[in-house]
mmCIF file of C-alpha atoms in Angstrom:
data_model
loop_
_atom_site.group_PDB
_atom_site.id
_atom_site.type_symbol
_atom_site.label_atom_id
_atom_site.label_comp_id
_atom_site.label_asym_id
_atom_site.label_seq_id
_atom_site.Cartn_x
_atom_site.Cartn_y
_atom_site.Cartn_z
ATOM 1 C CA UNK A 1 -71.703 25.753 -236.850
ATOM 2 C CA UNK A 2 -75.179 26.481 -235.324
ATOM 3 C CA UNK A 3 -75.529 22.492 -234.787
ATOM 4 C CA UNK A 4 -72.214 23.001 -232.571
ATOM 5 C CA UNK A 5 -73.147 25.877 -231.020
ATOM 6 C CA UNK A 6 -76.635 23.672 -230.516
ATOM 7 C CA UNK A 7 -75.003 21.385 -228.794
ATOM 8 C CA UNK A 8 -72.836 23.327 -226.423
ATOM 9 C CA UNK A 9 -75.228 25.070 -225.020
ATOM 10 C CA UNK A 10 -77.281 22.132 -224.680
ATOM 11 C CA UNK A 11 -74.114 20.443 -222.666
ATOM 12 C CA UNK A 12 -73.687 23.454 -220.519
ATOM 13 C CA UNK A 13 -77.604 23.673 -219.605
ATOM 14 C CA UNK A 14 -77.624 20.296 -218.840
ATOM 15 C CA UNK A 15 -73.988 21.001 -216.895
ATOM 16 C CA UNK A 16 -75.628 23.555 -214.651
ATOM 17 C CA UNK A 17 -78.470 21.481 -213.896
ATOM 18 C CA UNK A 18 -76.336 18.674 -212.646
ATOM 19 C CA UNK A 19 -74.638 21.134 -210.569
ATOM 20 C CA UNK A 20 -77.534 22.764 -208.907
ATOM 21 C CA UNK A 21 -79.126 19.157 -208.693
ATOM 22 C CA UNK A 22 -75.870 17.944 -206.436
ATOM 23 C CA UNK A 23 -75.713 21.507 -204.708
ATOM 24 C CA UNK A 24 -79.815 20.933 -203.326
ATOM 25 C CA UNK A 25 -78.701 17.543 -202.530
ATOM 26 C CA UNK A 26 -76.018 17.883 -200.665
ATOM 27 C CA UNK A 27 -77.939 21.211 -198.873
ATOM 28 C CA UNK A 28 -80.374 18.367 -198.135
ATOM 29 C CA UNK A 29 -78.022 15.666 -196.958
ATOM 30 C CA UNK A 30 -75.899 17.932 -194.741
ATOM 31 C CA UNK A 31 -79.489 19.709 -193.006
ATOM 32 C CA UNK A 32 -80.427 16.675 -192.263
ATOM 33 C CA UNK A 33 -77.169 15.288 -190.843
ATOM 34 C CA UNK A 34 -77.159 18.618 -188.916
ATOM 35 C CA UNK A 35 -80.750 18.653 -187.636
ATOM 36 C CA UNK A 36 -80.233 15.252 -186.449
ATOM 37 C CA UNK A 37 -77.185 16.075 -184.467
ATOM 38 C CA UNK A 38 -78.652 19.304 -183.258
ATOM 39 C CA UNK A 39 -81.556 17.186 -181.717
ATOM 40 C CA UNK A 40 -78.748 15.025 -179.730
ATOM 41 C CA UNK A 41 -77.366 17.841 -178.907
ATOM 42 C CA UNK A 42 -74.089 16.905 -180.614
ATOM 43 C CA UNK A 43 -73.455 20.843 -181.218
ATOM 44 C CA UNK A 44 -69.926 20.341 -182.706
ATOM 45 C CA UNK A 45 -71.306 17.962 -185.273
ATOM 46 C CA UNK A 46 -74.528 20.074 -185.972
ATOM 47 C CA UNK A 47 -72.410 22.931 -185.987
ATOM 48 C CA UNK A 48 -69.708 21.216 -188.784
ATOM 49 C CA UNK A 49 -72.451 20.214 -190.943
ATOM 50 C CA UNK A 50 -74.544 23.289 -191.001
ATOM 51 C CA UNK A 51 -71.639 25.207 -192.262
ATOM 52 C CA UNK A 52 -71.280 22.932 -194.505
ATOM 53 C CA UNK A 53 -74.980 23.850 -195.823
ATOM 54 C CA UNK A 54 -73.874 27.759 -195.756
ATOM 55 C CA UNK A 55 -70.611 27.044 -197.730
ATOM 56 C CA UNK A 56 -73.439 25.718 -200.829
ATOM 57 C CA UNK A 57 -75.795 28.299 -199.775
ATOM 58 C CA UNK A 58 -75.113 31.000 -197.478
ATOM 59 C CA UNK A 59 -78.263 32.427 -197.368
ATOM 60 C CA UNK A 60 -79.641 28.884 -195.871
ATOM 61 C CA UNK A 61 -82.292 30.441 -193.240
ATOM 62 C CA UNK A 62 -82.573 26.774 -191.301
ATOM 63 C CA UNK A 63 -78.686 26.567 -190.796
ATOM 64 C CA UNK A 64 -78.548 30.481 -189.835
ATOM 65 C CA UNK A 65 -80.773 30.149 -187.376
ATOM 66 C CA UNK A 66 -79.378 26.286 -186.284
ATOM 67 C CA UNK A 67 -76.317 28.072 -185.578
ATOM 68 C CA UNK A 68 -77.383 30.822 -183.069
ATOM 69 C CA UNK A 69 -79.159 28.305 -180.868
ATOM 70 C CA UNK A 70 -75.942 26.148 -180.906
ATOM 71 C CA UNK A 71 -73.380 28.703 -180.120
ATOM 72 C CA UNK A 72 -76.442 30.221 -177.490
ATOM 73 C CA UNK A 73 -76.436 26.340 -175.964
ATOM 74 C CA UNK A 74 -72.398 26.112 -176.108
ATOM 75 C CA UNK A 75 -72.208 29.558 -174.291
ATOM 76 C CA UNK A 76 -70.586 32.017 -177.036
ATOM 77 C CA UNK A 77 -73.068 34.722 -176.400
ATOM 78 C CA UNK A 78 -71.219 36.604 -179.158
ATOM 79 C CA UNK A 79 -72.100 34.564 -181.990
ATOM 80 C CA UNK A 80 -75.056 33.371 -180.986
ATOM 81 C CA UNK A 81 -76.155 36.714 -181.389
ATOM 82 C CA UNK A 82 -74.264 37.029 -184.328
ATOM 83 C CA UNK A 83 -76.174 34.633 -186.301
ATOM 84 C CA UNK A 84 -79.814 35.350 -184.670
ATOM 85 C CA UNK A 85 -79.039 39.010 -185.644
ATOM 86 C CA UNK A 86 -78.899 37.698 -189.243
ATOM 87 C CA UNK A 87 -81.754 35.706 -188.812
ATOM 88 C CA UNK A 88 -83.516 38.234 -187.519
ATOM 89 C CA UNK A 89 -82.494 40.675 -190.425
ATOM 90 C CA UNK A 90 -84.221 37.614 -192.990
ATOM 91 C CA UNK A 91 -87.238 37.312 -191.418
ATOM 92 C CA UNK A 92 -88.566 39.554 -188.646
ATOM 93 C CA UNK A 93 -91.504 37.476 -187.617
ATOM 94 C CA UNK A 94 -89.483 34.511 -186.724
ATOM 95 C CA UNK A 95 -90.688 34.576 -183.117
ATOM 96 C CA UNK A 96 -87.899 31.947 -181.590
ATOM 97 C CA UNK A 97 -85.507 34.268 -182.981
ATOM 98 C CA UNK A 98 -87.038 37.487 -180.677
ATOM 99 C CA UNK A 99 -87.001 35.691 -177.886
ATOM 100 C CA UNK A 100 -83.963 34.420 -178.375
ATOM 101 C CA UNK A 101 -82.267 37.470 -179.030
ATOM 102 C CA UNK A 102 -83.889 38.638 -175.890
ATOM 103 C CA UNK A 103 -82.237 36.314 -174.215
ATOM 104 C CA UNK A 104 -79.205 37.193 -175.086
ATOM 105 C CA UNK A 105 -79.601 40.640 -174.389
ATOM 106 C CA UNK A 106 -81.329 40.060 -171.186
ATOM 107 C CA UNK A 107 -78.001 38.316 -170.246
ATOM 108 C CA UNK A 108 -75.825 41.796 -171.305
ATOM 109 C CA UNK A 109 -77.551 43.484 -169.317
ATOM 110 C CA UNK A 110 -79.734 45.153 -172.230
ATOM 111 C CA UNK A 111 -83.290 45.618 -170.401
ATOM 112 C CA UNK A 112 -84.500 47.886 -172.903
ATOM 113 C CA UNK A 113 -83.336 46.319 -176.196
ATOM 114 C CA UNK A 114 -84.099 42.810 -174.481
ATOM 115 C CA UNK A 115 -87.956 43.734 -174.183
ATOM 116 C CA UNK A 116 -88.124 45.077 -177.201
ATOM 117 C CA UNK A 117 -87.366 41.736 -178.435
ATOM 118 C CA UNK A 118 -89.237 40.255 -175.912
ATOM 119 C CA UNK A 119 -92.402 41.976 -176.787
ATOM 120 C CA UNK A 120 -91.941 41.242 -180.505
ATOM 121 C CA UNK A 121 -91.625 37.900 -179.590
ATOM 122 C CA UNK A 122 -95.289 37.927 -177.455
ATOM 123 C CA UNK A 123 -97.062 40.024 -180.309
ATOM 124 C CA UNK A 124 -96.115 37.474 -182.637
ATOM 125 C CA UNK A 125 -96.978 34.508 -180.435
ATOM 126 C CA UNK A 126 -99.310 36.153 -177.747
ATOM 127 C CA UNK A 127 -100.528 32.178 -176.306
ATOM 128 C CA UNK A 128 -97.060 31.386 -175.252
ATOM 129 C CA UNK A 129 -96.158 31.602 -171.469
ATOM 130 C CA UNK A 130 -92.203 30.947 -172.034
ATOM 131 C CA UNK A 131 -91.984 34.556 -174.008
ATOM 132 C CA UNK A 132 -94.562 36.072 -171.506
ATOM 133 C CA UNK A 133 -92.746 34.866 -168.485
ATOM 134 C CA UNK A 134 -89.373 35.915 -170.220
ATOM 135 C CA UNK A 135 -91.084 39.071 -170.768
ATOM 136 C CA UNK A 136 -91.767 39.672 -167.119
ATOM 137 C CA UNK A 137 -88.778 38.870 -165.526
ATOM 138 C CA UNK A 138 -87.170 41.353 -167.664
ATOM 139 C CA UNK A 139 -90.046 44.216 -166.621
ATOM 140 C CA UNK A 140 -88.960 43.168 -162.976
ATOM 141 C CA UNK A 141 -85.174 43.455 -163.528
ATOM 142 C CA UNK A 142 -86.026 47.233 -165.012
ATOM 143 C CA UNK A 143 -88.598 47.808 -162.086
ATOM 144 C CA UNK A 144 -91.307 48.403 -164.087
ATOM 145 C CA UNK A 145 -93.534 45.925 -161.694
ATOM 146 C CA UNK A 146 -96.418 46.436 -162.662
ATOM 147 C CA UNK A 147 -95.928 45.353 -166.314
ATOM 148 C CA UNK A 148 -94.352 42.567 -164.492
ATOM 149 C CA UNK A 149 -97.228 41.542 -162.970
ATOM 150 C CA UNK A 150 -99.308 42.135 -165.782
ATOM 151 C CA UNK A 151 -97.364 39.639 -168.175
ATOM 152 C CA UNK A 152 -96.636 36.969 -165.376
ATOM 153 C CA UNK A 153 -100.063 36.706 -164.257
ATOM 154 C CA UNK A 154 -101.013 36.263 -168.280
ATOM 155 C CA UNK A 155 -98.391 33.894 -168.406
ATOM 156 C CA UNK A 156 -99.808 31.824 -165.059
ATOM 157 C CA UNK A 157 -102.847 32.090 -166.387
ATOM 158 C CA UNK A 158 -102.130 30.111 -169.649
ATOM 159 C CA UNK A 159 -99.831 27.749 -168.630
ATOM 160 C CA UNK A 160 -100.327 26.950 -164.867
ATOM 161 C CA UNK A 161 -98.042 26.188 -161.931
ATOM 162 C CA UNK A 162 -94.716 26.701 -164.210
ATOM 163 C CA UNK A 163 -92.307 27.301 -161.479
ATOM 164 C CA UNK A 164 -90.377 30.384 -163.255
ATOM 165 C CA UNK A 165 -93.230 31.981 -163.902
ATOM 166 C CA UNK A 166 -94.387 31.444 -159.864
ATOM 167 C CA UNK A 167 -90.832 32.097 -158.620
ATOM 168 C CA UNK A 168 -91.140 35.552 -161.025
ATOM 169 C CA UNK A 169 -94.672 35.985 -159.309
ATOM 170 C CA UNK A 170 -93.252 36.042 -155.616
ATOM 171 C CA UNK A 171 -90.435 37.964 -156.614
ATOM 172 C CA UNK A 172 -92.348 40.478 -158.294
ATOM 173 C CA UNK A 173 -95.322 40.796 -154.981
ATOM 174 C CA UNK A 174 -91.983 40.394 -152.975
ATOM 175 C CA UNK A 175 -90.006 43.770 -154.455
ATOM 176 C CA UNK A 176 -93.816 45.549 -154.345
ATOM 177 C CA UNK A 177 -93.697 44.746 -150.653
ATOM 178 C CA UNK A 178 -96.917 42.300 -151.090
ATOM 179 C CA UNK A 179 -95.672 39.860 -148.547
ATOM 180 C CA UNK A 180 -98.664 37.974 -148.321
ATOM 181 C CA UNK A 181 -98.873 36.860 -152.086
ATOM 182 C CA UNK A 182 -94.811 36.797 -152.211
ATOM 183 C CA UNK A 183 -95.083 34.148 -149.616
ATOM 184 C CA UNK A 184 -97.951 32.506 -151.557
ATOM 185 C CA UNK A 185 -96.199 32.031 -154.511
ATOM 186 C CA UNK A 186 -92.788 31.006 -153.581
ATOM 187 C CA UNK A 187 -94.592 28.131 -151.285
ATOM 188 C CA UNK A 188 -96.462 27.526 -154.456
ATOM 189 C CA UNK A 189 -92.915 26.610 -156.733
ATOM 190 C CA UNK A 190 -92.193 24.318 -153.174
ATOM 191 C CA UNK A 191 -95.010 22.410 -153.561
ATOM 192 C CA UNK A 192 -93.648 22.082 -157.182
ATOM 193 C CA UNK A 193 -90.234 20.239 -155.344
ATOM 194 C CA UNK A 194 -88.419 23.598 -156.813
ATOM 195 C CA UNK A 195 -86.243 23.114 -153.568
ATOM 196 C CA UNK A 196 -83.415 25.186 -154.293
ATOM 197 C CA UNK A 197 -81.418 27.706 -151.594
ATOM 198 C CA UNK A 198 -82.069 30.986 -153.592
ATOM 199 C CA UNK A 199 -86.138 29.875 -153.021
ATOM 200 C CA UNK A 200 -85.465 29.429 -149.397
ATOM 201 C CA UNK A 201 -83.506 32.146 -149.074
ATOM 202 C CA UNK A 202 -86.352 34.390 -150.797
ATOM 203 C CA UNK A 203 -89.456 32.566 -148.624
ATOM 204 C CA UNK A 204 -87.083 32.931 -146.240
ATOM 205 C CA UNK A 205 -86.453 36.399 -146.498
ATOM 206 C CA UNK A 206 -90.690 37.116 -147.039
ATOM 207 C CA UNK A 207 -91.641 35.079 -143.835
ATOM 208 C CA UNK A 208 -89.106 37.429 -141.626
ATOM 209 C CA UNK A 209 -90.749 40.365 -143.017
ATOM 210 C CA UNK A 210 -94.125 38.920 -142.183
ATOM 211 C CA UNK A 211 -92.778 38.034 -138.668
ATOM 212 C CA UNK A 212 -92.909 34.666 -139.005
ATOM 213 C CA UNK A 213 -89.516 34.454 -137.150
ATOM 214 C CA UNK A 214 -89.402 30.531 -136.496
ATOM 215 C CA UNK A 215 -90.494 29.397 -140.404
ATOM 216 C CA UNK A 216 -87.920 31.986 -141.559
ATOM 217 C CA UNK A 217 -84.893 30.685 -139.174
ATOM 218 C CA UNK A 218 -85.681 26.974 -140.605
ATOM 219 C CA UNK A 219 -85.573 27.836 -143.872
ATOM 220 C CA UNK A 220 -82.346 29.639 -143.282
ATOM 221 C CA UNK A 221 -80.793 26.417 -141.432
ATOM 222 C CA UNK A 222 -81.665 24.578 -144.242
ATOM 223 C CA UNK A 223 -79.942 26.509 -146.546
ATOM 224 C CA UNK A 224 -77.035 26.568 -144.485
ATOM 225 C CA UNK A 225 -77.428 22.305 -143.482
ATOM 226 C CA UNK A 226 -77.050 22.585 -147.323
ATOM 227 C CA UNK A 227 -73.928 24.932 -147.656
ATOM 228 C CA UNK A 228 -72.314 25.497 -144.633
ATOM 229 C CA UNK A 229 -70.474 28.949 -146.587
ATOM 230 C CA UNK A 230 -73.721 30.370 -147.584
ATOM 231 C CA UNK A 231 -72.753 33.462 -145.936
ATOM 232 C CA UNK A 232 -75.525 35.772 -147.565
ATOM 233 C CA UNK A 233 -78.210 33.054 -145.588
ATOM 234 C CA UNK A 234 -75.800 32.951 -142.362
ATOM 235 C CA UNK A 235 -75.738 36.895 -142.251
ATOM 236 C CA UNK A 236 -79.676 36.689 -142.709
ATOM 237 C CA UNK A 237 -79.838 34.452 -140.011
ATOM 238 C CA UNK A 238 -77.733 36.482 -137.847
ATOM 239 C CA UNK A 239 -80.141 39.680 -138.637
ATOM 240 C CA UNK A 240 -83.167 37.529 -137.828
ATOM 241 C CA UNK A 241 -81.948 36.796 -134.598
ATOM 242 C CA UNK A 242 -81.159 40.444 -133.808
ATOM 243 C CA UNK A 243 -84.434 41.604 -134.732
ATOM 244 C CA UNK A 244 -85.674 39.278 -132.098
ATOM 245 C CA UNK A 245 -83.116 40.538 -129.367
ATOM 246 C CA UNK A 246 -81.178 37.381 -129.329
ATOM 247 C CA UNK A 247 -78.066 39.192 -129.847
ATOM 248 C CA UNK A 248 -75.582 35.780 -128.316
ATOM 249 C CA UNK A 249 -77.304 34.271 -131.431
ATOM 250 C CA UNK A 250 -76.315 37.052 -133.682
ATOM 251 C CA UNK A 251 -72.925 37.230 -132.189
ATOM 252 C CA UNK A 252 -72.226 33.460 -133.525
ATOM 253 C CA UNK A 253 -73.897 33.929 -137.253
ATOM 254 C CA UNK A 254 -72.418 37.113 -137.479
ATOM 255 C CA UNK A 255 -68.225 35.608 -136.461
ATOM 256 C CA UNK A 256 -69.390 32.679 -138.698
ATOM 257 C CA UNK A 257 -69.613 35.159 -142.148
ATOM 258 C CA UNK A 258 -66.184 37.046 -141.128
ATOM 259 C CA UNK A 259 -64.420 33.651 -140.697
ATOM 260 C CA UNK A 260 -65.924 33.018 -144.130
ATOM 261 C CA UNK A 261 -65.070 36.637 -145.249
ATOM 262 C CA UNK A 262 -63.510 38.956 -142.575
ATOM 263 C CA UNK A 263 -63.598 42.488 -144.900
ATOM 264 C CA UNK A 264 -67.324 41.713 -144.996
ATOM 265 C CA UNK A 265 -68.110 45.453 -143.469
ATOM 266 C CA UNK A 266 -71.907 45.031 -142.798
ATOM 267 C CA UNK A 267 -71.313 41.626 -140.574
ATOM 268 C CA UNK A 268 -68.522 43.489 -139.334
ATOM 269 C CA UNK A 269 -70.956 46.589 -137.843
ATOM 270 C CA UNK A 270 -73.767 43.961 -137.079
ATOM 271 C CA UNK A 271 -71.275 42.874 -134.785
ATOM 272 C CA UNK A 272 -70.206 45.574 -133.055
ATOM 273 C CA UNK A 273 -73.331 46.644 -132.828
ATOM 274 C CA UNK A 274 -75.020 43.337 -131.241
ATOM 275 C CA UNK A 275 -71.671 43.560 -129.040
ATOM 276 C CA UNK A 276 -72.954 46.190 -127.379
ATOM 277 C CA UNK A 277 -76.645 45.463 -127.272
ATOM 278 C CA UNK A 278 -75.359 42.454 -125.370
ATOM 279 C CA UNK A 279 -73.757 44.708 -123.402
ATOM 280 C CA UNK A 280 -70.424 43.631 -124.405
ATOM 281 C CA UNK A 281 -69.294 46.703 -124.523
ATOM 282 C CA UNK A 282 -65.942 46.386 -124.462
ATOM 283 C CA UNK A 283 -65.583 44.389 -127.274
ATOM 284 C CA UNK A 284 -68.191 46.316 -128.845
ATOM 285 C CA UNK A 285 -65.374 49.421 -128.736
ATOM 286 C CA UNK A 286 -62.901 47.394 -130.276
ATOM 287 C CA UNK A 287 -64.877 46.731 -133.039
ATOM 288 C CA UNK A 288 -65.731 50.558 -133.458
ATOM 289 C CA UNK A 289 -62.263 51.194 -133.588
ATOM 290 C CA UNK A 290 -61.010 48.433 -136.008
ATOM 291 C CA UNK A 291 -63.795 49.783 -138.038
ATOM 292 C CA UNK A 292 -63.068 53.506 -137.772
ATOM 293 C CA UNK A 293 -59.232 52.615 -138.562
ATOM 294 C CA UNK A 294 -60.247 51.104 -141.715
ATOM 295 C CA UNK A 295 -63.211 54.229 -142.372
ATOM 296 C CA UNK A 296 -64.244 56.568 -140.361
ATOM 297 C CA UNK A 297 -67.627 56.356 -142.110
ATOM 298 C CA UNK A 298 -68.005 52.955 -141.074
ATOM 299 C CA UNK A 299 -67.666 54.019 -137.590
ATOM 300 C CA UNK A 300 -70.358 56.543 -137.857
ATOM 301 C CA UNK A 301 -72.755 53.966 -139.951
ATOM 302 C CA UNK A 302 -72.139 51.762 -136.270
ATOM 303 C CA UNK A 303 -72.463 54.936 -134.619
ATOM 304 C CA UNK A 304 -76.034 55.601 -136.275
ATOM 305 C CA UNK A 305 -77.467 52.168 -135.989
ATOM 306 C CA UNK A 306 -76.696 51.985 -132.454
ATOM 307 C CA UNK A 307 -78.392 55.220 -131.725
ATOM 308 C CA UNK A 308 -80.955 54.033 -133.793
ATOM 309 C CA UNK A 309 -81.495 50.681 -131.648
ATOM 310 C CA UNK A 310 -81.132 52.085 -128.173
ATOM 311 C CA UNK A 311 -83.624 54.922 -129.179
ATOM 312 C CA UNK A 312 -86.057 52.292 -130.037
ATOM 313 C CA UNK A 313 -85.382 50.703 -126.796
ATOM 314 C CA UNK A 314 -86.172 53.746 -125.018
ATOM 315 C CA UNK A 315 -89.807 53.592 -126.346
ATOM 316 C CA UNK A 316 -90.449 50.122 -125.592
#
């Protein structure tokens, strides 16, 4: 009796070791088939065989975290999260998974549980420029800019002439009102060959304010050479040549964003008002009344800048 007894529990050790034996292999032969798909970025593969891993061991860190950056890269937000969350919950010093949950609440519109991550991720990992760049641009988007500029000159420091950190730079001098360095940095990313339209539009917008008027007006033609409906760069156009008393010119930029967008109120007053700085006055009255038809307090806002503009003419 003890000899069977023996034996059967000899059979079921053995039994179990099989078992776990085939469980870490296929665990093995799965994470690799994932980790190699993940790299191609074949994300419905990687994801397939990863949760294959988690159905033999659901507590697989590697395919937990595998998973958040693949739903992050496919665009579910939701899940992503989901599975960095859990991650996160596993290991707390993991920090790819701070940042990346960062990310993701950066992208909710989170600031403050965003840079909590954020800063997790940077005290973890305090030589990497990614987290302190992600870092921030998040400071910026809460206005704290001077942490901002703290973190992104860190950042620039470490890793030079990354163009999100320099684009963060000049938007950061740029919402402090430093012009000078704004301009500096932006025309740093463009010697980078970061030509993009939201960089002109931002050097763009920095050279007006520094009265550079004829830089400024090429970099808004180019925008517009580029995408002929831009209308945020045609109605900045249309305000740099009013600031310059070339109201015809205004006239044109400003009809050019209401045939793009005719309940577009502010290009609606800019004309009126450049109307009658032209003195088109007549038409100039028509818009006033279209506009106080539609609210009186748009009328007044006309009303006001026009008062405004003539007043200034007075002291010239």
């Amino acid at each position: 009796m003890k000899k069977t007894l023996l034996i059967v529990i000899l059979l079921f050790n053995m039994g179990a070791i099989t078992l776990f034996a085939q469980t870490y292999d296929s665990v093995q032969v799965y994470s690799q088939i994932a980790g190699k798909a993940l790299y191609d970025k074949n994300y419905d593969r990687a994801e397939t065989y990863y949760n294959h891993v988690l159905r033999f061991d659901k507590n697989n860190y590697n395919a937990i975290k595998s998973l958040g950056v693949i739903y992050s890269a496919t665009g579910d937000q939701n899940k992503a999260k989901e599975f960095f969350k859990r991650a996160y919950k596993m290991n707390d010093a993991d920090y790819d998974v701070c940042n990346n949950l960062g990310v993701i609440y950066s992208g909710e519109g989170n600031s403050q549980k965003s840079i909590s991550y954020y800063k997790k991720a940077v005290a973890l990992d305090s030589t990497n420029a990614l987290y302190l760049t992600n870092l921030g641009q998040e400071y910026a988007k809460d206005k704290q800019l001077g942490n901002a500029l703290k973190v992104l000159l860190r950042s620039d420091s470490l890793q030079p002439n990354q163009p999100m950190t320099l684009f963060n730079l000049g938007n950061v001098y740029a919402s402090s009102k430093n012009y000078p360095q704004a301009e500096l940095y932006y025309e740093k990313c463009l010697k980078l060959n970061q030509n993009n339209s939201e960089l002109y539009y931002f050097l763009a917008t920095v050279k007006r304010n520094l009265k550079k008027y004829d830089e400024a007006e090429a970099l808004y033609q180019k925008i517009i050479k580029h995408n002929s409906t831009n209308s945020k760069a045609i109605m900045s156009l249309g305000i740099l040549y009013s600031i310059q008393d070339k109201y015809q010119d205004a006239i044109t930029q400003y009809k050019k964003v209401l045939a793009i967008d005719s309940l577009f109120m502010p290009a609606n007053i800019s004309l009126g008002v450049s109307y009658s700085l032209a003195g088109e006055i007549d038409k100039s009255n028509a818009v006033l009344k279209d506009l106080f038809d539609t609210d009186s307090a748009l009328g007044f806002r006309m009303l006001d800048i026009l008062k405004y503009e003539y007043s200034k003419k007075a002291k010239k």
